[in-house]
C-alpha cells in the first residue's frame, strides 16, 4: 500500500508527508509565521523527513547519537537558537519554537541533542558570557565545529539545585579549581565543552564555567540502559581538581538568578519540543488507524477511536496556542519565569495524555519499535519511541511539580518548594 498521511499533494517529502502543511495544526497557527519563515520550515521538514525520521528508531535502539548529522544541522542554521546572526530574517521566538516542535515531531532525541547544545549551552554563553566569550564560542558552536553541553543536575540534586548544588569552585589566583559530580548530562559523553554550574566557596554563589574536554580530572561516563530519549547520550560526570582559567568563567553570571534567566528562555523552547512529541505520536496514530483493519473495517471508522484522535488533536491545538503565546511574550520582551514554567508543565502533561491515547490506538504493535511497518507504514512512524520519550521530556528542565510550584508562587506570592 502507498503510505500518505493525508491526500497526496504536489509538495510531498519522500515519506509522503506534505512539506507545506502540518495537519495537526488544526487552527492554522502556522499562518502567524512570515513567508520567509515558512519557506525555511519547508526546507527543515524535508531534511527531517528524509534524513532523520526514517532512521530514528534504529538510532534509538542502539542508543547512539546520529553525530554524522551535525554538519547538516549546522548548514540548516538549527544551532542558531542563541545566535540570531545566522539567519537573514527576523528569526522570531515563535519561529524558533516551531522549529523545535518540528524536530521533535520527527525525533524527540534529535530535538534534545540540539536543545542541549544550542538551547541550554549556547544560551548560557549568550546570556552569561562576556563579549569575548560570545565571540569565541557562539560562531564555532553555531557551525557545529564543537559540541557543547550543560551540567547542572547532580547525583544528589535535581529539583533542588538552586539551594542544594554541591559542586564547588575555589579561586586560586587566575584559575579556578572545580570538584564535584554531575548526572544526566545530555551530550556529556562526547561534548567538546561543558558548561559546569558550581558554587563558589568564597561567596556561596552559583557560577558558570566552560570546561574544555579533555581536561585533567574530568571524567564522563555514558549512562547505559536508559529507556527514554535513548538516542541522547547522557553522562555521569566527575570533576576532580579540574583547573579552569578565570577567562573561562562565564563573566556575566553571578548567582542562581542569572542561571534562572537561561532556564526561562530554554523552558519555553522545551514546551515546544514537548508539543512535537505529541504531534509525532498523533501522526503515527492517524496513519495506524487508517491502515489497521478489524471487524472488516479500518479501526479509524470506529467512534471510540475517533474520540481518542479528537481528544489528542484538541490537546495539541491547546498546546500550540500556549506555546505561540509564550513565545510572543518572549518576542515582546515581557516573558517571566512563571510564563515559561506554566507552558512547560501544561504542555508536557497534555503530551503524556496524548501519547497514551495514541499508543492505545496502535494496539500491541504500538509497544514495538517498527511494529507499524507490517501495515506498510514506513520507518519512523511507529508510536513506541514517542510514547517512551514523553517521560523524559515531562521530567527534564524542571519536573511538572517544580514548574507548577513556580506558577503557584506567582499566583499566591508564597514559595512552596519546601
Ligand atoms: C533524559 C534526560 C536528560 C537530561 N538532560 C540534562 C542535562 O543535559 N543537563 C542537566 O543538568 N540535567 C539534565 N537532566 C536532569 C533533569 O533536569 C532532572 O532529572 C530533573 O530536574 C529532575 O531531577 P531528579 O531526576 O533529580 O528528580 P528529583 O528532584 O529527585 O525529583 C523526584 C520527584 O520528586 C518530586 N519533587 C522534588 N521536590 C519536590 C517538591 N519540593 N515538591 C513536590 N515534588 C517534588 C519531583 O517533581 C519528582 O517527581 C536530564 C534528565 C533526563 C532524564
GROMACS .gro file of C-alpha atoms and ligand atoms in nm:
model
  471
    1UNK     CA    1   0.000   0.000   0.000
    2UNK     CA    2   0.111   0.360  -0.057
    3UNK     CA    3   0.160   0.549   0.264
    4UNK     CA    4   0.031   0.903   0.287
    5UNK     CA    5  -0.057   1.093   0.600
    6UNK     CA    6  -0.313   1.290   0.404
    7UNK     CA    7  -0.438   1.324   0.047
    8UNK     CA    8  -0.137   1.338  -0.189
    9UNK     CA    9  -0.021   1.692  -0.264
   10UNK     CA   10   0.234   1.836  -0.504
   11UNK     CA   11   0.481   1.934  -0.233
   12UNK     CA   12   0.543   1.598  -0.069
   13UNK     CA   13   0.855   1.471   0.105
   14UNK     CA   14   0.998   1.129   0.024
   15UNK     CA   15   0.795   0.964   0.301
   16UNK     CA   16   0.470   1.106   0.170
   17UNK     CA   17   0.431   1.372   0.440
   18UNK     CA   18   0.343   1.713   0.297
   19UNK     CA   19   0.609   1.974   0.350
   20UNK     CA   20   0.384   2.279   0.331
   21UNK     CA   21   0.109   2.195   0.577
   22UNK     CA   22   0.102   2.046   0.925
   23UNK     CA   23  -0.232   1.870   0.963
   24UNK     CA   24  -0.205   1.866   1.340
   25UNK     CA   25  -0.208   2.248   1.322
   26UNK     CA   26  -0.589   2.247   1.323
   27UNK     CA   27  -0.629   2.622   1.383
   28UNK     CA   28  -0.360   2.718   1.128
   29UNK     CA   29  -0.126   2.886   1.377
   30UNK     CA   30   0.149   2.842   1.119
   31UNK     CA   31  -0.004   3.137   0.931
   32UNK     CA   32   0.144   3.359   1.202
   33UNK     CA   33   0.488   3.290   1.055
   34UNK     CA   34   0.629   3.511   0.781
   35UNK     CA   35   0.672   3.380   0.426
   36UNK     CA   36   1.049   3.355   0.479
   37UNK     CA   37   0.997   3.157   0.799
   38UNK     CA   38   0.751   2.921   0.628
   39UNK     CA   39   0.998   2.864   0.343
   40UNK     CA   40   1.270   2.783   0.596
   41UNK     CA   41   1.033   2.543   0.773
   42UNK     CA   42   0.966   2.356   0.449
   43UNK     CA   43   1.338   2.306   0.397
   44UNK     CA   44   1.383   2.188   0.758
   45UNK     CA   45   1.087   1.947   0.728
   46UNK     CA   46   1.226   1.798   0.411
   47UNK     CA   47   1.556   1.732   0.591
   48UNK     CA   48   1.379   1.581   0.892
   49UNK     CA   49   1.151   1.357   0.686
   50UNK     CA   50   1.431   1.222   0.470
   51UNK     CA   51   1.742   1.221   0.690
   52UNK     CA   52   1.615   1.196   1.048
   53UNK     CA   53   1.277   1.026   1.092
   54UNK     CA   54   1.339   0.712   0.880
   55UNK     CA   55   1.649   0.622   1.087
   56UNK     CA   56   1.528   0.740   1.427
   57UNK     CA   57   1.412   0.401   1.558
   58UNK     CA   58   1.746   0.242   1.473
   59UNK     CA   59   1.946   0.511   1.649
   60UNK     CA   60   1.710   0.485   1.947
   61UNK     CA   61   1.750   0.109   1.959
   62UNK     CA   62   2.131   0.135   1.952
   63UNK     CA   63   2.128   0.431   2.193
   64UNK     CA   64   2.368   0.624   1.969
   65UNK     CA   65   2.353   0.992   1.878
   66UNK     CA   66   2.349   1.043   1.499
   67UNK     CA   67   2.663   1.255   1.506
   68UNK     CA   68   2.702   1.233   1.128
   69UNK     CA   69   2.407   1.477   1.110
   70UNK     CA   70   2.594   1.753   1.297
   71UNK     CA   71   2.721   1.934   0.982
   72UNK     CA   72   2.380   1.911   0.808
   73UNK     CA   73   2.205   2.051   1.113
   74UNK     CA   74   2.458   2.336   1.121
   75UNK     CA   75   2.406   2.401   0.750
   76UNK     CA   76   2.033   2.448   0.814
   77UNK     CA   77   2.113   2.701   1.087
   78UNK     CA   78   1.948   2.489   1.357
   79UNK     CA   79   2.222   2.563   1.609
   80UNK     CA   80   2.138   2.928   1.579
   81UNK     CA   81   1.892   2.941   1.867
   82UNK     CA   82   2.103   3.187   2.059
   83UNK     CA   83   2.281   3.330   1.761
   84UNK     CA   84   2.039   3.540   1.561
   85UNK     CA   85   2.303   3.649   1.312
   86UNK     CA   86   2.288   3.304   1.148
   87UNK     CA   87   1.957   3.387   0.977
   88UNK     CA   88   1.882   3.663   0.737
   89UNK     CA   89   1.523   3.710   0.856
   90UNK     CA   90   1.380   3.808   1.192
   91UNK     CA   91   1.408   3.460   1.347
   92UNK     CA   92   1.129   3.522   1.599
   93UNK     CA   93   1.089   3.304   1.906
   94UNK     CA   94   0.764   3.174   1.759
   95UNK     CA   95   0.959   3.055   1.454
   96UNK     CA   96   1.238   2.906   1.664
   97UNK     CA   97   0.979   2.731   1.882
   98UNK     CA   98   0.807   2.597   1.574
   99UNK     CA   99   1.139   2.460   1.451
  100UNK     CA  100   1.196   2.285   1.788
  101UNK     CA  101   0.849   2.133   1.757
  102UNK     CA  102   0.917   2.012   1.401
  103UNK     CA  103   1.246   1.847   1.501
  104UNK     CA  104   1.081   1.674   1.795
  105UNK     CA  105   0.790   1.569   1.574
  106UNK     CA  106   1.041   1.372   1.365
  107UNK     CA  107   1.259   1.263   1.657
  108UNK     CA  108   1.244   1.387   2.019
  109UNK     CA  109   1.602   1.266   2.080
  110UNK     CA  110   1.742   1.477   1.795
  111UNK     CA  111   1.546   1.772   1.932
  112UNK     CA  112   1.701   1.712   2.274
  113UNK     CA  113   2.051   1.680   2.129
  114UNK     CA  114   2.005   2.018   1.957
  115UNK     CA  115   1.820   2.163   2.258
  116UNK     CA  116   2.110   2.087   2.493
  117UNK     CA  117   2.382   2.216   2.257
  118UNK     CA  118   2.200   2.509   2.105
  119UNK     CA  119   1.945   2.586   2.376
  120UNK     CA  120   2.097   2.524   2.717
  121UNK     CA  121   2.468   2.556   2.641
  122UNK     CA  122   2.467   2.830   2.376
  123UNK     CA  123   2.206   3.032   2.568
  124UNK     CA  124   2.425   3.006   2.880
  125UNK     CA  125   2.711   3.160   2.683
  126UNK     CA  126   2.487   3.414   2.507
  127UNK     CA  127   2.333   3.528   2.838
  128UNK     CA  128   2.626   3.476   3.072
  129UNK     CA  129   2.935   3.521   2.859
  130UNK     CA  130   3.142   3.835   2.809
  131UNK     CA  131   3.162   3.982   2.457
  132UNK     CA  132   3.493   3.798   2.411
  133UNK     CA  133   3.345   3.466   2.526
  134UNK     CA  134   3.042   3.509   2.299
  135UNK     CA  135   3.269   3.591   2.005
  136UNK     CA  136   3.494   3.293   2.077
  137UNK     CA  137   3.224   3.031   2.124
  138UNK     CA  138   2.893   3.113   1.957
  139UNK     CA  139   3.006   3.107   1.592
  140UNK     CA  140   3.204   2.783   1.646
  141UNK     CA  141   2.906   2.617   1.815
  142UNK     CA  142   2.659   2.752   1.559
  143UNK     CA  143   2.871   2.592   1.284
  144UNK     CA  144   2.869   2.262   1.476
  145UNK     CA  145   3.250   2.254   1.480
  146UNK     CA  146   3.237   2.182   1.852
  147UNK     CA  147   2.957   2.030   2.059
  148UNK     CA  148   2.852   2.174   2.395
  149UNK     CA  149   2.654   2.053   2.689
  150UNK     CA  150   2.508   2.184   3.014
  151UNK     CA  151   2.596   2.039   3.353
  152UNK     CA  152   2.360   2.145   3.629
  153UNK     CA  153   2.196   1.830   3.774
  154UNK     CA  154   2.393   1.629   4.030
  155UNK     CA  155   2.353   1.276   4.165
  156UNK     CA  156   2.201   1.416   4.486
  157UNK     CA  157   2.031   1.729   4.345
  158UNK     CA  158   1.783   1.760   4.057
  159UNK     CA  159   1.482   1.967   4.159
  160UNK     CA  160   1.668   2.147   4.438
  161UNK     CA  161   1.979   2.264   4.251
  162UNK     CA  162   1.915   2.629   4.344
  163UNK     CA  163   1.985   2.559   4.710
  164UNK     CA  164   2.149   2.217   4.701
  165UNK     CA  165   2.427   2.241   4.441
  166UNK     CA  166   2.731   2.062   4.588
  167UNK     CA  167   2.986   2.102   4.307
  168UNK     CA  168   3.232   2.361   4.430
  169UNK     CA  169   3.467   2.612   4.268
  170UNK     CA  170   3.763   2.758   4.451
  171UNK     CA  171   3.956   3.053   4.309
  172UNK     CA  172   4.336   3.026   4.314
  173UNK     CA  173   4.489   3.335   4.151
  174UNK     CA  174   4.388   3.344   3.785
  175UNK     CA  175   4.244   2.995   3.798
  176UNK     CA  176   3.953   2.805   3.950
  177UNK     CA  177   3.958   2.450   4.082
  178UNK     CA  178   3.635   2.252   4.038
  179UNK     CA  179   3.530   1.947   4.239
  180UNK     CA  180   3.202   1.758   4.232
  181UNK     CA  181   2.977   1.534   4.024
  182UNK     CA  182   2.704   1.584   3.763
  183UNK     CA  183   2.435   1.345   3.644
  184UNK     CA  184   2.217   1.307   3.335
  185UNK     CA  185   2.421   1.549   3.125
  186UNK     CA  186   2.289   1.531   2.767
  187UNK     CA  187   2.569   1.510   2.502
  188UNK     CA  188   2.802   1.483   2.802
  189UNK     CA  189   2.958   1.162   2.677
  190UNK     CA  190   3.127   1.334   2.381
  191UNK     CA  191   3.092   1.714   2.418
  192UNK     CA  192   3.395   1.935   2.348
  193UNK     CA  193   3.290   2.194   2.604
  194UNK     CA  194   3.078   2.151   2.916
  195UNK     CA  195   2.905   2.439   3.093
  196UNK     CA  196   2.954   2.340   3.457
  197UNK     CA  197   2.750   2.511   3.728
  198UNK     CA  198   2.932   2.521   4.061
  199UNK     CA  199   2.910   2.702   4.393
  200UNK     CA  200   3.189   2.949   4.468
  201UNK     CA  201   3.324   2.855   4.813
  202UNK     CA  202   3.412   3.221   4.879
  203UNK     CA  203   3.067   3.384   4.837
  204UNK     CA  204   2.837   3.076   4.812
  205UNK     CA  205   2.705   3.200   4.473
  206UNK     CA  206   2.645   2.968   4.176
  207UNK     CA  207   2.880   3.041   3.886
  208UNK     CA  208   2.921   2.900   3.535
  209UNK     CA  209   3.245   2.756   3.395
  210UNK     CA  210   3.339   2.645   3.045
  211UNK     CA  211   3.525   2.318   3.091
  212UNK     CA  212   3.705   2.210   2.777
  213UNK     CA  213   3.744   1.837   2.721
  214UNK     CA  214   3.961   1.651   2.770
  215UNK     CA  215   4.077   1.819   3.091
  216UNK     CA  216   4.285   1.663   3.365
  217UNK     CA  217   4.047   1.539   3.638
  218UNK     CA  218   3.736   1.547   3.411
  219UNK     CA  219   3.569   1.211   3.359
  220UNK     CA  220   3.244   1.146   3.168
  221UNK     CA  221   3.075   0.804   3.158
  222UNK     CA  222   2.782   0.734   2.928
  223UNK     CA  223   2.465   0.635   3.114
  224UNK     CA  224   2.353   0.296   2.982
  225UNK     CA  225   2.013   0.120   2.975
  226UNK     CA  226   1.808   0.440   2.957
  227UNK     CA  227   1.451   0.376   2.840
  228UNK     CA  228   1.354   0.725   2.723
  229UNK     CA  229   1.530   0.951   2.467
  230UNK     CA  230   1.774   0.664   2.421
  231UNK     CA  231   1.945   0.834   2.128
  232UNK     CA  232   2.066   1.115   2.353
  233UNK     CA  233   2.398   1.018   2.506
  234UNK     CA  234   2.368   1.131   2.868
  235UNK     CA  235   2.665   1.112   3.101
  236UNK     CA  236   2.764   1.095   3.461
  237UNK     CA  237   3.047   1.343   3.509
  238UNK     CA  238   3.307   1.352   3.786
  239UNK     CA  239   3.527   1.659   3.840
  240UNK     CA  240   3.839   1.605   4.048
  241UNK     CA  241   4.053   1.917   4.090
  242UNK     CA  242   3.969   2.033   3.736
  243UNK     CA  243   4.153   2.360   3.666
  244UNK     CA  244   3.967   2.628   3.467
  245UNK     CA  245   4.120   2.969   3.385
  246UNK     CA  246   3.931   3.278   3.500
  247UNK     CA  247   3.890   3.364   3.129
  248UNK     CA  248   3.664   3.053   3.100
  249UNK     CA  249   3.431   3.156   3.385
  250UNK     CA  250   3.108   3.299   3.244
  251UNK     CA  251   3.166   3.664   3.325
  252UNK     CA  252   2.802   3.779   3.347
  253UNK     CA  253   2.682   3.502   3.580
  254UNK     CA  254   2.682   3.586   3.946
  255UNK     CA  255   2.432   3.364   4.118
  256UNK     CA  256   2.141   3.128   4.050
  257UNK     CA  257   1.922   3.423   3.945
  258UNK     CA  258   2.135   3.464   3.632
  259UNK     CA  259   2.112   3.092   3.558
  260UNK     CA  260   1.733   3.121   3.600
  261UNK     CA  261   1.730   3.367   3.306
  262UNK     CA  262   1.881   3.093   3.088
  263UNK     CA  263   1.619   2.844   3.206
  264UNK     CA  264   1.336   3.092   3.146
  265UNK     CA  265   1.441   3.119   2.782
  266UNK     CA  266   1.508   2.749   2.723
  267UNK     CA  267   1.199   2.624   2.910
  268UNK     CA  268   0.968   2.789   2.659
  269UNK     CA  269   1.156   2.605   2.384
  270UNK     CA  270   1.121   2.280   2.576
  271UNK     CA  271   0.744   2.332   2.585
  272UNK     CA  272   0.754   2.346   2.203
  273UNK     CA  273   0.975   2.038   2.200
  274UNK     CA  274   0.723   1.853   2.419
  275UNK     CA  275   0.448   1.960   2.180
  276UNK     CA  276   0.644   1.799   1.895
  277UNK     CA  277   0.636   1.465   2.079
  278UNK     CA  278   0.253   1.482   2.084
  279UNK     CA  279   0.233   1.582   1.717
  280UNK     CA  280   0.463   1.295   1.617
  281UNK     CA  281   0.256   1.049   1.820
  282UNK     CA  282  -0.072   1.181   1.679
  283UNK     CA  283   0.053   1.137   1.322
  284UNK     CA  284   0.152   0.778   1.399
  285UNK     CA  285  -0.193   0.709   1.542
  286UNK     CA  286  -0.380   0.863   1.246
  287UNK     CA  287  -0.173   0.660   0.999
  288UNK     CA  288  -0.219   0.343   1.201
  289UNK     CA  289  -0.594   0.390   1.250
  290UNK     CA  290  -0.642   0.428   0.874
  291UNK     CA  291  -0.428   0.126   0.789
  292UNK     CA  292  -0.532  -0.125   1.056
  293UNK     CA  293  -0.842  -0.329   0.978
  294UNK     CA  294  -1.052  -0.503   1.245
  295UNK     CA  295  -1.408  -0.632   1.216
  296UNK     CA  296  -1.367  -0.581   0.840
  297UNK     CA  297  -1.314  -0.204   0.866
  298UNK     CA  298  -1.026   0.037   0.932
  299UNK     CA  299  -1.023   0.100   1.305
  300UNK     CA  300  -1.039   0.472   1.213
  301UNK     CA  301  -1.408   0.414   1.137
  302UNK     CA  302  -1.492   0.327   1.499
  303UNK     CA  303  -1.638   0.603   1.715
  304UNK     CA  304  -1.421   0.525   2.017
  305UNK     CA  305  -1.104   0.551   1.806
  306UNK     CA  306  -1.221   0.882   1.657
  307UNK     CA  307  -1.290   1.008   2.010
  308UNK     CA  308  -0.928   0.938   2.108
  309UNK     CA  309  -0.799   1.113   1.795
  310UNK     CA  310  -1.026   1.412   1.860
  311UNK     CA  311  -0.903   1.435   2.221
  312UNK     CA  312  -0.541   1.411   2.106
  313UNK     CA  313  -0.590   1.685   1.846
  314UNK     CA  314  -0.767   1.909   2.099
  315UNK     CA  315  -0.471   1.869   2.337
  316UNK     CA  316  -0.229   1.956   2.058
  317UNK     CA  317  -0.434   2.257   1.949
  318UNK     CA  318  -0.448   2.397   2.304
  319UNK     CA  319  -0.075   2.341   2.344
  320UNK     CA  320   0.016   2.514   2.017
  321UNK     CA  321  -0.185   2.815   2.136
  322UNK     CA  322   0.000   2.823   2.467
  323UNK     CA  323   0.342   2.779   2.304
  324UNK     CA  324   0.276   3.050   2.048
  325UNK     CA  325   0.167   3.297   2.315
  326UNK     CA  326   0.461   3.232   2.549
  327UNK     CA  327   0.700   3.283   2.256
  328UNK     CA  328   0.518   3.604   2.158
  329UNK     CA  329   0.569   3.727   2.516
  330UNK     CA  330   0.938   3.641   2.473
  331UNK     CA  331   0.948   3.834   2.144
  332UNK     CA  332   0.784   4.129   2.322
  333UNK     CA  333   1.048   4.108   2.597
  334UNK     CA  334   0.792   4.065   2.876
  335UNK     CA  335   0.813   3.690   2.938
  336UNK     CA  336   0.853   3.593   3.305
  337UNK     CA  337   0.975   3.268   3.467
  338UNK     CA  338   0.619   3.167   3.553
  339UNK     CA  339   0.504   3.207   3.190
  340UNK     CA  340   0.762   2.954   3.069
  341UNK     CA  341   0.703   2.728   3.369
  342UNK     CA  342   0.328   2.710   3.301
  343UNK     CA  343   0.385   2.628   2.934
  344UNK     CA  344   0.639   2.356   3.012
  345UNK     CA  345   0.420   2.199   3.284
  346UNK     CA  346   0.087   2.218   3.099
  347UNK     CA  347   0.217   2.107   2.760
  348UNK     CA  348   0.422   1.816   2.891
  349UNK     CA  349   0.124   1.691   3.095
  350UNK     CA  350  -0.104   1.707   2.788
  351UNK     CA  351   0.170   1.532   2.590
  352UNK     CA  352   0.172   1.244   2.834
  353UNK     CA  353  -0.205   1.206   2.793
  354UNK     CA  354  -0.179   1.234   2.417
  355UNK     CA  355   0.094   0.975   2.365
  356UNK     CA  356  -0.103   0.733   2.585
  357UNK     CA  357  -0.422   0.780   2.379
  358UNK     CA  358  -0.227   0.740   2.057
  359UNK     CA  359  -0.039   0.435   2.179
  360UNK     CA  360  -0.369   0.273   2.274
  361UNK     CA  361  -0.490   0.315   1.914
  362UNK     CA  362  -0.183   0.128   1.790
  363UNK     CA  363  -0.264  -0.181   2.000
  364UNK     CA  364   0.007  -0.442   2.054
  365UNK     CA  365   0.212  -0.315   1.758
  366UNK     CA  366   0.237   0.013   1.945
  367UNK     CA  367   0.480  -0.127   2.200
  368UNK     CA  368   0.734  -0.249   1.946
  369UNK     CA  369   0.984  -0.032   1.758
  370UNK     CA  370   0.881  -0.073   1.393
  371UNK     CA  371   0.557  -0.254   1.486
  372UNK     CA  372   0.366  -0.045   1.229
  373UNK     CA  373   0.579  -0.149   0.933
  374UNK     CA  374   0.379  -0.467   0.868
  375UNK     CA  375   0.088  -0.235   0.772
  376UNK     CA  376   0.300  -0.059   0.509
  377UNK     CA  377   0.360   0.242   0.733
  378UNK     CA  378   0.724   0.348   0.691
  379UNK     CA  379   1.004   0.350   0.949
  380UNK     CA  380   0.980   0.643   1.186
  381UNK     CA  381   0.601   0.644   1.207
  382UNK     CA  382   0.588   0.397   1.497
  383UNK     CA  383   0.445   0.520   1.824
  384UNK     CA  384   0.669   0.330   2.071
  385UNK     CA  385   0.958   0.579   2.059
  386UNK     CA  386   0.731   0.882   2.117
  387UNK     CA  387   0.550   0.705   2.400
  388UNK     CA  388   0.876   0.634   2.583
  389UNK     CA  389   1.036   0.972   2.505
  390UNK     CA  390   0.746   1.168   2.655
  391UNK     CA  391   0.856   1.057   3.004
  392UNK     CA  392   1.198   1.223   2.994
  393UNK     CA  393   1.058   1.541   2.838
  394UNK     CA  394   0.800   1.553   3.119
  395UNK     CA  395   1.086   1.530   3.369
  396UNK     CA  396   1.373   1.747   3.248
  397UNK     CA  397   1.405   2.127   3.257
  398UNK     CA  398   1.204   2.115   3.579
  399UNK     CA  399   0.960   1.838   3.653
  400UNK     CA  400   0.585   1.902   3.624
  401UNK     CA  401   0.580   1.954   4.001
  402UNK     CA  402   0.860   2.211   4.009
  403UNK     CA  403   0.719   2.412   3.720
  404UNK     CA  404   0.374   2.403   3.883
  405UNK     CA  405   0.529   2.535   4.205
  406UNK     CA  406   0.683   2.826   4.011
  407UNK     CA  407   0.334   2.910   3.883
  408UNK     CA  408   0.189   2.857   4.231
  409UNK     CA  409   0.436   3.108   4.371
  410UNK     CA  410   0.329   3.361   4.107
  411UNK     CA  411  -0.038   3.308   4.195
  412UNK     CA  412  -0.005   3.325   4.573
  413UNK     CA  413   0.318   3.511   4.640
  414UNK     CA  414   0.417   3.214   4.859
  415UNK     CA  415   0.707   2.983   4.766
  416UNK     CA  416   0.602   2.626   4.848
  417UNK     CA  417   0.914   2.439   4.731
  418UNK     CA  418   0.999   2.323   5.083
  419LIG     C1  419   1.694   1.214   2.952
  419LIG     C2  420   1.735   1.321   3.047
  419LIG     C3  421   1.815   1.425   3.001
  419LIG     C4  422   1.861   1.523   3.092
  419LIG     N1  423   1.949   1.618   3.048
  419LIG     C5  424   2.006   1.701   3.140
  419LIG     C6  425   2.110   1.792   3.100
  419LIG     O1  426   2.151   1.797   2.983
  419LIG     N2  427   2.167   1.871   3.195
  419LIG     C7  428   2.126   1.869   3.325
  419LIG     O2  429   2.182   1.945   3.405
  419LIG     N3  430   2.026   1.784   3.365
  419LIG     C8  431   1.966   1.702   3.276
  419LIG     N4  432   1.866   1.613   3.315
  419LIG     C9  433   1.827   1.610   3.455
  419LIG    C10  434   1.685   1.662   3.481
  419LIG     O3  435   1.681   1.802   3.467
  419LIG    C11  436   1.640   1.612   3.618
  419LIG     O4  437   1.619   1.473   3.606
  419LIG    C12  438   1.517   1.680   3.670
  419LIG     O5  439   1.542   1.815   3.702
  419LIG    C13  440   1.460   1.611   3.794
  419LIG     O6  441   1.560   1.590   3.889
  419LIG     P1  442   1.579   1.445   3.954
  419LIG     O7  443   1.582   1.345   3.844
  419LIG     O8  444   1.697   1.453   4.044
  419LIG     O9  445   1.447   1.417   4.037
  419LIG     P2  446   1.415   1.466   4.188
  419LIG    O10  447   1.449   1.610   4.202
  419LIG    O11  448   1.476   1.370   4.283
  419LIG    O12  449   1.258   1.451   4.191
  419LIG    C14  450   1.191   1.325   4.205
  419LIG    C15  451   1.041   1.352   4.221
  419LIG    O13  452   1.017   1.431   4.338
  419LIG    C16  453   0.942   1.547   4.303
  419LIG     N5  454   0.979   1.659   4.389
  419LIG    C17  455   1.105   1.702   4.422
  419LIG     N6  456   1.096   1.809   4.501
  419LIG    C18  457   0.966   1.837   4.518
  419LIG    C19  458   0.892   1.939   4.590
  419LIG     N7  459   0.953   2.036   4.657
  419LIG     N8  460   0.757   1.934   4.585
  419LIG    C20  461   0.692   1.840   4.514
  419LIG     N9  462   0.754   1.742   4.445
  419LIG    C21  463   0.890   1.741   4.446
  419LIG    C22  464   0.978   1.574   4.159
  419LIG    O14  465   0.879   1.654   4.093
  419LIG    C23  466   0.985   1.431   4.102
  419LIG    O15  467   0.855   1.386   4.072
  419LIG    C24  468   1.817   1.519   3.226
  419LIG    C25  469   1.733   1.415   3.268
  419LIG    C26  470   1.692   1.317   3.181
  419LIG    C27  471   1.604   1.206   3.231
   0.00000   0.00000   0.00000
